[in-house]
CSV table of C-alpha atoms and ligand atoms in Angstrom, one decimal:
chain,number,residue,atom,x,y,z
A,1,MET,CA,6.2,-28.1,26.2
A,2,PRO,CA,2.9,-26.9,25.8
A,3,ALA,CA,3.0,-27.2,21.5
A,4,ARG,CA,3.4,-23.6,20.0
A,5,ILE,CA,1.0,-21.2,18.2
A,6,THR,CA,2.4,-19.4,15.0
A,7,ALA,CA,0.7,-16.7,12.7
A,8,PRO,CA,-2.3,-17.0,11.0
A,9,ARG,CA,-1.4,-18.8,7.7
A,10,GLY,CA,-1.5,-15.5,5.5
A,11,THR,CA,0.0,-13.0,7.5
A,12,ARG,CA,3.5,-11.6,8.3
A,13,ASP,CA,5.3,-10.2,10.9
A,14,LEU,CA,7.7,-7.4,10.8
A,15,LEU,CA,11.1,-7.9,12.4
A,16,PRO,CA,13.1,-5.6,13.3
A,17,GLU,CA,15.7,-6.8,10.8
A,18,GLU,CA,13.1,-5.8,8.3
A,19,ALA,CA,12.0,-2.5,10.0
A,20,PRO,CA,14.2,0.0,8.9
A,21,ARG,CA,13.1,-0.8,4.5
A,22,TRP,CA,9.4,-0.2,6.0
A,23,GLU,CA,10.2,2.5,7.9
A,24,HIS,CA,12.0,3.6,4.4
A,25,VAL,CA,9.4,2.9,2.1
A,26,GLU,CA,6.0,4.3,4.3
A,27,ALA,CA,8.0,7.6,5.2
A,28,THR,CA,8.6,8.0,2.0
A,29,ALA,CA,4.4,7.6,1.4
A,30,ARG,CA,4.5,10.4,4.3
A,31,GLU,CA,5.9,12.9,2.6
A,32,LEU,CA,5.1,12.4,-0.9
A,33,ALA,CA,1.2,12.6,0.0
A,34,ARG,CA,2.7,15.7,2.4
A,35,ARG,CA,4.7,17.3,-0.6
A,36,TYR,CA,1.0,16.7,-3.3
A,37,ALA,CA,-1.3,17.8,-0.7
A,38,PHE,CA,-3.1,15.2,0.4
A,39,GLU,CA,-5.1,15.5,4.0
A,40,ARG,CA,-4.9,12.1,6.4
A,41,ILE,CA,-8.2,9.9,7.1
A,42,GLU,CA,-8.7,7.2,8.8
A,43,THR,CA,-11.7,4.8,8.9
A,44,PRO,CA,-12.6,1.6,10.4
A,45,LEU,CA,-10.7,-2.0,9.5
A,46,PHE,CA,-14.3,-3.2,9.6
A,47,GLU,CA,-17.8,-2.4,8.1
A,48,ARG,CA,-20.7,-3.6,6.4
A,49,VAL,CA,-20.6,-6.2,3.9
A,50,GLU,CA,-23.0,-4.0,2.1
A,51,LEU,CA,-20.4,-1.5,1.7
A,52,PHE,CA,-18.1,-3.9,0.2
A,53,ALA,CA,-20.8,-5.8,-1.9
A,54,ARG,CA,-22.4,-2.5,-3.1
A,55,GLY,CA,-19.6,-0.6,-3.8
A,56,LEU,CA,-17.5,-3.3,-5.0
A,57,GLY,CA,-20.1,-5.7,-6.9
A,58,GLU,CA,-21.3,-8.2,-5.9
A,59,SER,CA,-19.1,-10.4,-8.6
A,60,SER,CA,-15.8,-8.8,-7.8
A,61,ASP,CA,-12.7,-11.4,-6.2
A,62,ALA,CA,-13.3,-8.9,-2.9
A,63,VAL,CA,-16.7,-9.9,-2.7
A,64,GLU,CA,-17.4,-13.1,-3.5
A,65,LYS,CA,-14.6,-14.9,-2.4
A,66,GLU,CA,-12.1,-12.9,-0.2
A,67,MET,CA,-14.3,-11.7,2.3
A,68,PHE,CA,-12.6,-12.0,5.4
A,69,ARG,CA,-15.9,-12.3,7.5
A,70,VAL,CA,-16.3,-11.0,11.6
A,71,GLY,CA,-18.8,-10.9,14.3
A,72,GLY,CA,-17.3,-11.5,17.9
A,73,ALA,CA,-17.6,-15.0,20.0
A,74,ARG,CA,-21.2,-14.5,20.6
A,75,GLY,CA,-22.2,-13.5,17.0
A,76,SER,CA,-24.8,-15.2,15.2
A,77,ASP,CA,-24.2,-16.4,12.0
A,78,GLU,CA,-26.5,-12.9,10.7
A,79,GLU,CA,-24.2,-11.1,12.9
A,80,ARG,CA,-21.3,-12.6,11.1
A,81,ALA,CA,-22.5,-12.0,7.6
A,82,GLU,CA,-23.1,-8.7,8.4
A,83,TRP,CA,-19.3,-7.4,8.6
A,84,ALA,CA,-16.2,-7.8,7.9
A,85,LEU,CA,-13.0,-6.5,7.6
A,86,ARG,CA,-11.9,-3.9,5.0
A,87,PRO,CA,-10.2,-5.9,1.6
A,88,GLU,CA,-9.5,-1.7,0.1
A,89,PRO,CA,-9.5,1.6,1.2
A,90,THR,CA,-11.9,3.1,-1.2
A,91,ALA,CA,-15.2,2.0,0.0
A,92,GLY,CA,-14.8,2.7,3.6
A,93,ILE,CA,-13.4,6.2,2.4
A,94,VAL,CA,-16.4,7.1,0.1
A,95,ARG,CA,-18.8,5.8,2.6
A,96,ALA,CA,-17.3,8.6,5.3
A,97,TYR,CA,-17.3,11.1,2.8
A,98,VAL,CA,-20.9,10.5,2.2
A,99,GLU,CA,-22.1,10.2,6.0
A,100,HIS,CA,-19.8,13.0,7.0
A,101,GLY,CA,-21.0,15.5,3.8
A,102,MET,CA,-17.9,16.4,2.9
A,103,HIS,CA,-18.7,17.2,-0.4
A,104,VAL,CA,-19.7,21.2,0.9
A,105,ARG,CA,-16.1,21.1,1.5
A,106,PRO,CA,-13.9,23.3,-1.0
A,107,GLY,CA,-13.2,20.7,-3.2
A,108,PRO,CA,-11.6,18.7,-4.5
A,109,LEU,CA,-11.0,16.5,-1.6
A,110,ARG,CA,-7.3,15.0,-1.3
A,111,LEU,CA,-7.7,12.4,1.1
A,112,THR,CA,-4.9,9.9,2.2
A,113,THR,CA,-4.2,6.6,4.4
A,114,ILE,CA,-2.0,3.9,5.1
A,115,GLY,CA,-2.9,0.5,6.7
A,116,PRO,CA,-3.7,-2.5,6.5
A,117,MET,CA,-6.5,-4.4,4.6
A,118,PHE,CA,-7.8,-8.2,4.4
A,119,ARG,CA,-8.5,-10.6,1.6
A,120,TYR,CA,-9.6,-14.1,2.6
A,121,ASP,CA,-7.6,-16.0,-0.7
A,122,ARG,CA,-5.3,-18.1,-0.8
A,123,PRO,CA,-1.8,-16.9,0.4
A,124,GLN,CA,0.7,-17.9,-2.0
A,125,ALA,CA,4.8,-15.4,-2.8
A,126,GLY,CA,3.4,-11.9,-2.2
A,127,ARG,CA,-0.6,-12.4,-2.1
A,128,TYR,CA,-1.1,-12.5,1.6
A,129,ARG,CA,-4.5,-12.3,3.6
A,130,GLN,CA,-3.3,-9.4,5.5
A,131,PHE,CA,-1.7,-6.3,4.0
A,132,THR,CA,-0.4,-2.4,4.0
A,133,GLN,CA,-1.8,-0.1,0.9
A,134,TRP,CA,-0.6,3.5,0.5
A,135,ASP,CA,-3.3,4.9,-0.6
A,136,VAL,CA,-4.9,7.7,-2.3
A,137,GLU,CA,-7.7,9.4,-2.9
A,138,VAL,CA,-9.0,12.8,-5.3
A,139,ILE,CA,-12.9,13.4,-4.7
A,140,GLY,CA,-14.1,16.0,-6.6
A,141,ASP,CA,-12.0,15.7,-10.0
A,142,PRO,CA,-13.1,15.4,-13.1
A,143,GLY,CA,-9.9,15.1,-14.7
A,144,PRO,CA,-7.7,14.9,-16.8
A,145,ALA,CA,-5.3,16.8,-15.5
A,146,VAL,CA,-5.5,15.2,-12.2
A,147,ASP,CA,-5.4,11.3,-13.6
A,148,ALA,CA,-2.1,12.3,-14.9
A,149,GLU,CA,-0.6,13.7,-12.1
A,150,LEU,CA,-1.7,10.5,-9.7
A,151,VAL,CA,0.1,8.2,-12.0
A,152,GLU,CA,3.3,10.6,-11.6
A,153,LEU,CA,2.9,10.4,-7.6
A,154,ALA,CA,2.9,7.1,-8.0
A,155,HIS,CA,5.8,6.8,-10.6
A,156,ARG,CA,7.8,9.3,-8.1
A,157,PHE,CA,7.4,7.2,-5.5
A,158,TYR,CA,9.0,4.3,-7.0
A,159,ARG,CA,11.9,6.6,-8.5
A,160,ASP,CA,12.4,7.0,-4.2
A,161,VAL,CA,12.1,4.0,-3.1
A,162,GLY,CA,14.8,3.4,-5.1
A,163,LEU,CA,12.2,1.4,-8.0
A,164,ALA,CA,13.6,3.1,-11.2
A,165,ASP,CA,12.6,0.9,-14.1
A,166,VAL,CA,8.7,0.5,-12.6
A,167,ARG,CA,6.4,1.3,-15.4
A,168,ALA,CA,2.5,2.6,-15.7
A,169,ARG,CA,0.4,0.9,-17.5
A,170,ILE,CA,-3.1,2.0,-18.5
A,171,ASN,CA,-6.2,1.7,-20.1
A,172,SER,CA,-10.3,3.7,-19.9
A,173,ILE,CA,-12.7,1.2,-20.0
A,174,GLY,CA,-15.1,3.6,-20.9
A,175,ASP,CA,-18.1,5.3,-18.3
A,176,ALA,CA,-21.8,4.5,-18.8
A,177,THR,CA,-23.1,5.4,-21.5
A,178,CYS,CA,-20.5,3.1,-23.7
A,179,ARG,CA,-19.2,0.5,-20.9
A,180,PRO,CA,-22.9,-1.1,-22.3
A,181,ALA,CA,-21.9,-1.6,-25.7
A,182,TYR,CA,-18.6,-2.5,-24.6
A,183,ARG,CA,-20.1,-5.3,-22.2
A,184,GLU,CA,-22.6,-6.9,-25.5
A,185,ALA,CA,-19.5,-7.0,-27.4
A,186,LEU,CA,-17.6,-9.3,-24.9
A,187,ILE,CA,-20.3,-11.0,-24.3
A,188,SER,CA,-20.7,-12.4,-27.8
A,189,TYR,CA,-17.0,-12.3,-28.2
A,190,PHE,CA,-16.8,-14.8,-25.0
A,191,SER,CA,-19.8,-17.0,-25.8
A,192,ALA,CA,-18.7,-17.9,-29.4
A,193,HIS,CA,-15.5,-19.2,-27.1
A,194,ALA,CA,-17.2,-20.5,-24.0
A,195,PRO,CA,-15.2,-24.0,-24.0
A,196,ARG,CA,-12.0,-21.9,-23.5
A,197,LEU,CA,-13.1,-20.4,-20.8
A,198,THR,CA,-12.5,-21.5,-17.2
A,199,ASP,CA,-15.1,-22.1,-15.1
A,200,ASP,CA,-15.0,-19.3,-13.5
A,201,SER,CA,-15.3,-16.5,-16.5
A,202,ARG,CA,-18.3,-18.5,-18.0
A,203,ARG,CA,-20.2,-18.4,-14.8
A,204,ARG,CA,-18.7,-14.6,-14.7
A,205,LEU,CA,-19.4,-14.0,-18.5
A,206,GLN,CA,-23.1,-12.9,-18.3
A,207,VAL,CA,-23.2,-10.6,-14.7
A,208,ASN,CA,-19.6,-9.2,-15.0
A,209,PRO,CA,-17.2,-9.9,-19.1
A,210,LEU,CA,-14.8,-7.5,-18.0
A,211,ARG,CA,-13.8,-9.8,-15.1
A,212,VAL,CA,-13.1,-12.1,-18.2
A,213,LEU,CA,-9.9,-9.8,-18.9
A,214,ASP,CA,-9.2,-10.1,-15.9
A,215,ASP,CA,-8.2,-13.7,-15.8
A,216,ARG,CA,-5.0,-14.7,-14.3
A,217,LEU,CA,-5.8,-17.8,-16.8
A,218,LEU,CA,-7.3,-16.4,-20.2
A,219,ASP,CA,-6.2,-18.2,-23.0
A,220,PRO,CA,-3.8,-15.1,-24.4
A,221,GLU,CA,-4.7,-16.2,-28.2
A,222,LEU,CA,-8.0,-14.9,-26.7
A,223,ALA,CA,-7.0,-12.2,-25.0
A,224,ALA,CA,-5.5,-10.9,-28.4
A,225,GLY,CA,-8.5,-11.1,-29.9
A,226,ALA,CA,-10.9,-9.5,-27.8
A,227,PRO,CA,-12.7,-6.4,-28.2
A,228,LYS,CA,-10.5,-3.5,-26.7
A,229,SER,CA,-13.0,-1.0,-24.6
A,230,VAL,CA,-10.5,2.0,-26.2
A,231,ASP,CA,-12.5,1.1,-29.8
A,232,TYR,CA,-16.2,1.6,-27.9
A,233,LEU,CA,-15.3,5.2,-25.7
A,234,CYS,CA,-17.7,7.7,-26.2
A,235,ASP,CA,-16.7,10.9,-27.5
A,236,ALA,CA,-16.1,12.4,-24.0
A,237,CYS,CA,-14.3,8.5,-22.9
A,238,ARG,CA,-12.5,9.1,-26.0
A,239,ALA,CA,-11.5,12.9,-25.0
A,240,HIS,CA,-10.6,11.8,-21.3
A,241,PHE,CA,-8.8,9.3,-22.4
A,242,ALA,CA,-6.6,11.4,-25.1
A,243,ALA,CA,-6.3,13.8,-22.9
A,244,VAL,CA,-4.7,11.5,-20.1
A,245,LEU,CA,-2.7,10.3,-22.5
A,246,ALA,CA,-0.9,14.5,-23.7
A,247,ILE,CA,-0.4,15.3,-20.7
A,248,LEU,CA,1.3,12.4,-19.3
A,249,ASP,CA,3.4,12.6,-22.7
A,250,GLY,CA,4.0,16.6,-21.6
A,251,LEU,CA,5.3,15.1,-18.3
A,252,GLY,CA,7.8,13.3,-20.0
A,253,LEU,CA,6.5,9.8,-18.3
A,254,ALA,CA,6.2,6.5,-20.4
A,255,TYR,CA,3.4,4.2,-19.7
A,256,GLU,CA,1.9,1.8,-21.7
A,257,VAL,CA,-1.1,1.0,-22.6
A,258,ASP,CA,-2.9,-2.5,-21.7
A,259,HIS,CA,-6.6,-3.9,-23.5
A,260,ARG,CA,-6.9,-6.0,-21.1
A,261,LEU,CA,-6.6,-3.9,-17.6
A,262,VAL,CA,-10.0,-3.0,-16.0
A,263,ARG,CA,-9.1,-3.3,-13.2
A,264,GLY,CA,-11.0,-6.3,-10.3
A,265,LEU,CA,-13.4,-4.1,-9.2
A,266,ASP,CA,-16.7,-2.8,-10.5
A,267,TYR,CA,-17.1,1.0,-9.8
A,268,TYR,CA,-14.2,1.9,-11.5
A,269,THR,CA,-14.8,4.3,-14.6
A,270,ARG,CA,-12.8,5.8,-17.7
A,271,THR,CA,-9.0,5.4,-16.7
A,272,SER,CA,-7.1,2.4,-14.7
A,273,PHE,CA,-3.7,1.9,-14.3
A,274,GLU,CA,-1.3,-0.5,-12.4
A,275,PHE,CA,2.4,-0.5,-12.0
A,276,TYR,CA,4.6,-3.3,-13.3
A,277,ALA,CA,8.4,-3.5,-11.9
A,278,ALA,CA,10.2,-4.1,-15.7
A,279,GLY,CA,9.9,-7.4,-17.0
A,280,ARG,CA,7.3,-8.3,-14.2
A,281,GLY,CA,3.9,-8.5,-15.7
A,282,GLY,CA,2.0,-11.0,-13.6
A,283,GLN,CA,-1.2,-10.1,-11.3
A,284,GLN,CA,0.8,-11.1,-8.7
A,285,ASP,CA,3.5,-8.8,-8.9
A,286,ALA,CA,1.0,-5.4,-9.4
A,287,LEU,CA,2.9,-2.9,-7.2
A,288,GLY,CA,-0.4,-0.9,-6.8
A,289,GLY,CA,-2.9,0.3,-9.0
A,290,GLY,CA,-6.4,2.4,-9.4
A,291,GLY,CA,-8.6,4.4,-11.4
A,292,ARG,CA,-10.9,6.4,-11.7
A,293,TYR,CA,-14.8,6.3,-10.0
A,294,ASP,CA,-17.1,8.9,-11.1
A,295,GLY,CA,-20.2,6.4,-9.7
A,296,LEU,CA,-19.3,5.7,-6.7
A,297,VAL,CA,-20.3,8.2,-4.2
A,298,GLU,CA,-24.0,8.5,-5.7
A,299,LEU,CA,-24.2,5.1,-5.6
A,300,LEU,CA,-23.0,5.4,-2.2
A,301,GLY,CA,-25.6,7.6,-0.9
A,302,GLY,CA,-24.1,11.5,-2.0
A,303,PRO,CA,-24.3,13.9,-4.7
A,304,PRO,CA,-22.5,13.0,-8.0
A,305,THR,CA,-19.5,12.9,-7.6
A,306,PRO,CA,-16.0,12.0,-9.8
A,307,GLY,CA,-13.4,10.8,-8.0
A,308,ILE,CA,-10.2,8.6,-8.5
A,309,GLY,CA,-7.5,7.1,-6.6
A,310,PHE,CA,-5.1,4.0,-6.2
A,311,GLY,CA,-3.2,1.4,-3.7
A,312,ILE,CA,0.1,0.8,-3.7
A,313,GLY,CA,1.2,-2.5,-1.8
A,314,ILE,CA,3.6,-1.9,0.2
A,315,ASP,CA,4.7,-5.1,1.1
A,316,ARG,CA,5.4,-6.1,-2.6
A,317,THR,CA,7.1,-2.8,-2.7
A,318,VAL,CA,9.4,-3.8,0.5
A,319,LEU,CA,10.0,-7.3,-1.3
A,320,ALA,CA,10.8,-5.8,-4.8
A,321,VAL,CA,12.9,-3.0,-3.2
A,322,GLU,CA,14.7,-5.6,-1.2
A,323,ALA,CA,15.1,-7.5,-4.5
A,324,GLY,CA,16.9,-5.2,-6.4
A,325,GLY,CA,19.5,-4.8,-3.2
A,326,VAL,CA,18.6,-0.7,-2.9
A,327,GLU,CA,19.5,-0.5,1.1
A,328,PRO,CA,17.7,1.7,3.6
A,329,PRO,CA,19.4,5.1,4.5
A,330,VAL,CA,21.6,4.1,7.3
A,331,GLY,CA,19.2,5.5,10.7
A,332,ALA,CA,21.3,7.9,13.7
A,333,PRO,CA,23.7,6.3,14.5
A,334,LEU,CA,23.6,4.7,18.0
A,335,VAL,CA,25.0,5.6,21.0
A,336,ALA,CA,25.5,3.2,24.2
A,337,VAL,CA,26.0,4.1,28.1
A,338,VAL,CA,28.2,2.0,29.8
A,339,GLY,CA,28.8,2.2,33.5
A,340,ALA,CA,32.3,2.0,34.6
A,341,SER,CA,31.0,2.0,38.4
A,342,ASP,CA,28.2,0.4,40.0
A,343,ASP,CA,26.3,3.9,39.3
A,344,LEU,CA,23.5,3.2,37.3
A,345,VAL,CA,21.6,7.0,38.3
A,346,GLY,CA,24.4,8.2,36.7
A,347,ARG,CA,24.1,6.5,33.7
A,348,LEU,CA,21.2,7.0,33.1
A,349,ARG,CA,20.9,11.0,33.6
A,350,VAL,CA,22.8,11.2,30.9
A,351,ALA,CA,21.7,8.9,28.8
A,352,THR,CA,18.8,11.1,29.3
A,353,ALA,CA,20.7,14.4,28.4
A,354,LEU,CA,22.0,13.0,25.1
A,355,ARG,CA,18.4,11.6,24.4
A,356,ASP,CA,17.2,15.4,25.0
A,357,ALA,CA,19.9,16.2,22.1
A,358,GLY,CA,17.5,13.7,20.2
A,359,LEU,CA,20.7,10.8,19.9
A,360,ALA,CA,19.4,7.5,19.8
A,361,VAL,CA,20.7,5.8,23.4
A,362,ARG,CA,20.7,2.2,24.7
A,363,SER,CA,22.1,2.8,28.0
A,364,ASP,CA,23.3,-0.8,29.3
A,365,GLY,CA,21.6,-1.0,32.8
A,366,SER,CA,23.3,-4.2,34.0
A,367,THR,CA,26.4,-4.0,37.2
A,368,ARG,CA,28.7,-6.4,34.0
A,369,LYS,CA,32.5,-5.8,34.0
A,370,LEU,CA,32.9,-2.8,32.3
A,371,GLY,CA,34.1,-5.3,28.8
A,372,ARG,CA,31.6,-7.2,28.7
A,373,GLN,CA,29.1,-4.2,28.1
A,374,LEU,CA,31.5,-2.5,25.1
A,375,GLU,CA,31.1,-5.9,24.1
A,376,SER,CA,27.2,-6.4,23.9
A,377,ALA,CA,27.1,-2.7,23.0
A,378,SER,CA,29.1,-3.6,19.3
A,379,LYS,CA,26.8,-6.7,19.3
A,380,ALA,CA,23.9,-3.8,19.1
A,381,GLY,CA,25.2,-2.1,16.3
A,382,ALA,CA,26.1,1.1,18.5
A,383,ARG,CA,28.5,3.4,16.9
A,384,TRP,CA,30.2,4.8,19.8
A,385,ALA,CA,29.6,4.1,23.5
A,386,VAL,CA,29.8,6.8,26.1
A,387,ILE,CA,32.0,5.4,29.2
A,388,VAL,CA,30.6,6.6,32.8
A,389,GLY,CA,32.8,6.9,35.4
A,390,ASP,CA,32.7,7.3,39.1
A,391,GLY,CA,31.5,11.1,39.5
A,392,GLU,CA,30.2,11.3,36.2
A,393,ARG,CA,32.8,11.9,34.5
A,394,LEU,CA,32.9,10.6,31.1
A,395,ALA,CA,34.6,9.1,28.2
A,396,LEU,CA,33.0,8.7,24.2
A,397,LYS,CA,34.9,5.6,22.8
A,398,ASP,CA,34.4,5.0,19.0
A,399,MET,CA,33.5,1.5,18.6
A,400,ALA,CA,35.0,1.5,15.0
A,401,SER,CA,37.9,3.4,15.4
A,402,GLY,CA,38.6,1.5,19.0
A,403,VAL,CA,40.1,5.0,19.6
A,404,GLN,CA,38.6,6.7,23.0
A,405,ARG,CA,39.0,10.3,23.8
A,406,ASP,CA,38.7,10.8,28.2
A,407,GLU,CA,37.4,13.4,30.4
A,408,VAL,CA,34.8,14.3,28.3
A,409,THR,CA,31.8,16.5,28.5
A,410,VAL,CA,27.7,15.5,27.7
A,411,ASP,CA,28.1,18.8,25.2
A,412,GLU,CA,30.7,17.2,24.1
A,413,VAL,CA,29.3,13.6,23.7
A,414,ILE,CA,26.2,15.7,21.5
A,415,GLY,CA,29.1,17.7,19.1
A,416,LEU,CA,30.8,14.8,18.1
A,417,VAL,CA,29.0,11.9,17.8
B,1,AMP,P1,-5.8,-4.3,-5.5
B,1,AMP,O1,-7.2,-2.7,-5.3
B,1,AMP,O2,-5.9,-5.9,-6.1
B,1,AMP,O3,-5.5,-3.3,-7.0
B,1,AMP,O4,-4.2,-4.2,-4.9
B,1,AMP,C1,-3.9,-2.6,-5.2
B,1,AMP,C2,-2.5,-3.2,-4.4
B,1,AMP,O5,-2.5,-3.3,-3.2
B,1,AMP,C3,-2.0,-4.3,-5.4
B,1,AMP,O6,-1.5,-3.6,-6.7
B,1,AMP,C4,-0.9,-5.0,-5.0
B,1,AMP,O7,0.5,-4.3,-4.1
B,1,AMP,C5,-1.3,-4.9,-3.3
B,1,AMP,N1,-2.3,-6.5,-3.9
B,1,AMP,C6,-3.2,-6.5,-3.7
B,1,AMP,N2,-4.1,-8.0,-2.9
B,1,AMP,C7,-2.6,-8.1,-2.3
B,1,AMP,C8,-2.6,-9.0,-1.6
B,1,AMP,N3,-3.0,-10.4,-1.3
B,1,AMP,N4,-0.8,-9.2,-0.9
B,1,AMP,C9,-0.3,-8.8,-0.6
B,1,AMP,N5,-0.2,-7.1,-1.7
B,1,AMP,C10,-1.9,-7.1,-2.2
């Protein structure tokens, strides 16, 4: 027997039994995107490596360690160096914004997408090489109201999928005016404690000291004593952050200011936030995150334009929903069309009429005995069976109670189920 081929490490198949939960979570995202007036955008799953290097920063994990490169069967090493599967959606969306001159449209633009992202990381629980994000971006709105609106939207999403205890953590990491002083403060603090840093952090310290705070293995005591970005904000950034928090308070939303929350990507400015289920704090547990990127449009060749967005991990949200025992809403009842005769045309005609009326229908195409067909219908989870007899005479059987009504019409079936 030939050896079996298995799914690539760090990927998962979505099997039919898990689909209703995914459907529910994705449908909730799509419905909220509609209600919050976001428009759909789709960008390619792969882009130039340079887009990510510029947009996310050379020293971000996504670029430095986790880039999923693609080159094609005859690709040379240079070609493979040129393309990568997207690790996140913002860079591609902003690339499209600039490329299509979308800044001339009446703004701010509110864009949304749901799709797969790729990071060539070491797979573990809740961390995959291919995962799905629901993403929203608002381009051209300096805030602060929209910052709070996005936090509120994410909150509502978690609540609507059945996760009532998800909390926002929020921080401000300043902008080009005030971040340099904060960077210097971090460099001098962590340099003084260099032996207690991980190798990764020591290497990053000069290039991107904010990332040291992000290091999962950072000594908690060292983290607690580190300079806080909020103490270094310029007046404009401080006023912006205070306004965001005041609006969240005004909306009655619970949040926690988290001084270590600096996010892994270089393009973030000012507001950054992440979402965690209560009692879960590890970085691996983040259910979503986002923030402001006021410099990114310009960095990618567009006019200076503020932006903010979030990415919610659908995989982790589904896992949390499952762990919380939240049942997805029950879908439309399934109707099985079975035959008491061998008239397969009649069965399909009845099935088609029921489908025309919007019902979910499985039609049994076999010539097995009626009892066998009913058994299969029951195993498939059918709530009702429509038994098609000679001359398309119909009977409707309630599969739960076993009660059967004879001599019904298609219209009566539609009315009854
Ligand atoms: P990030 O851009 O890293 O903040 O990612 C946003 C969200 O996507 C995270 O909060 C996670 O829910 C999800 N996510 C990020 N990386 C992964 C991964 N490797 N596997 C599964 N979900 C992920």
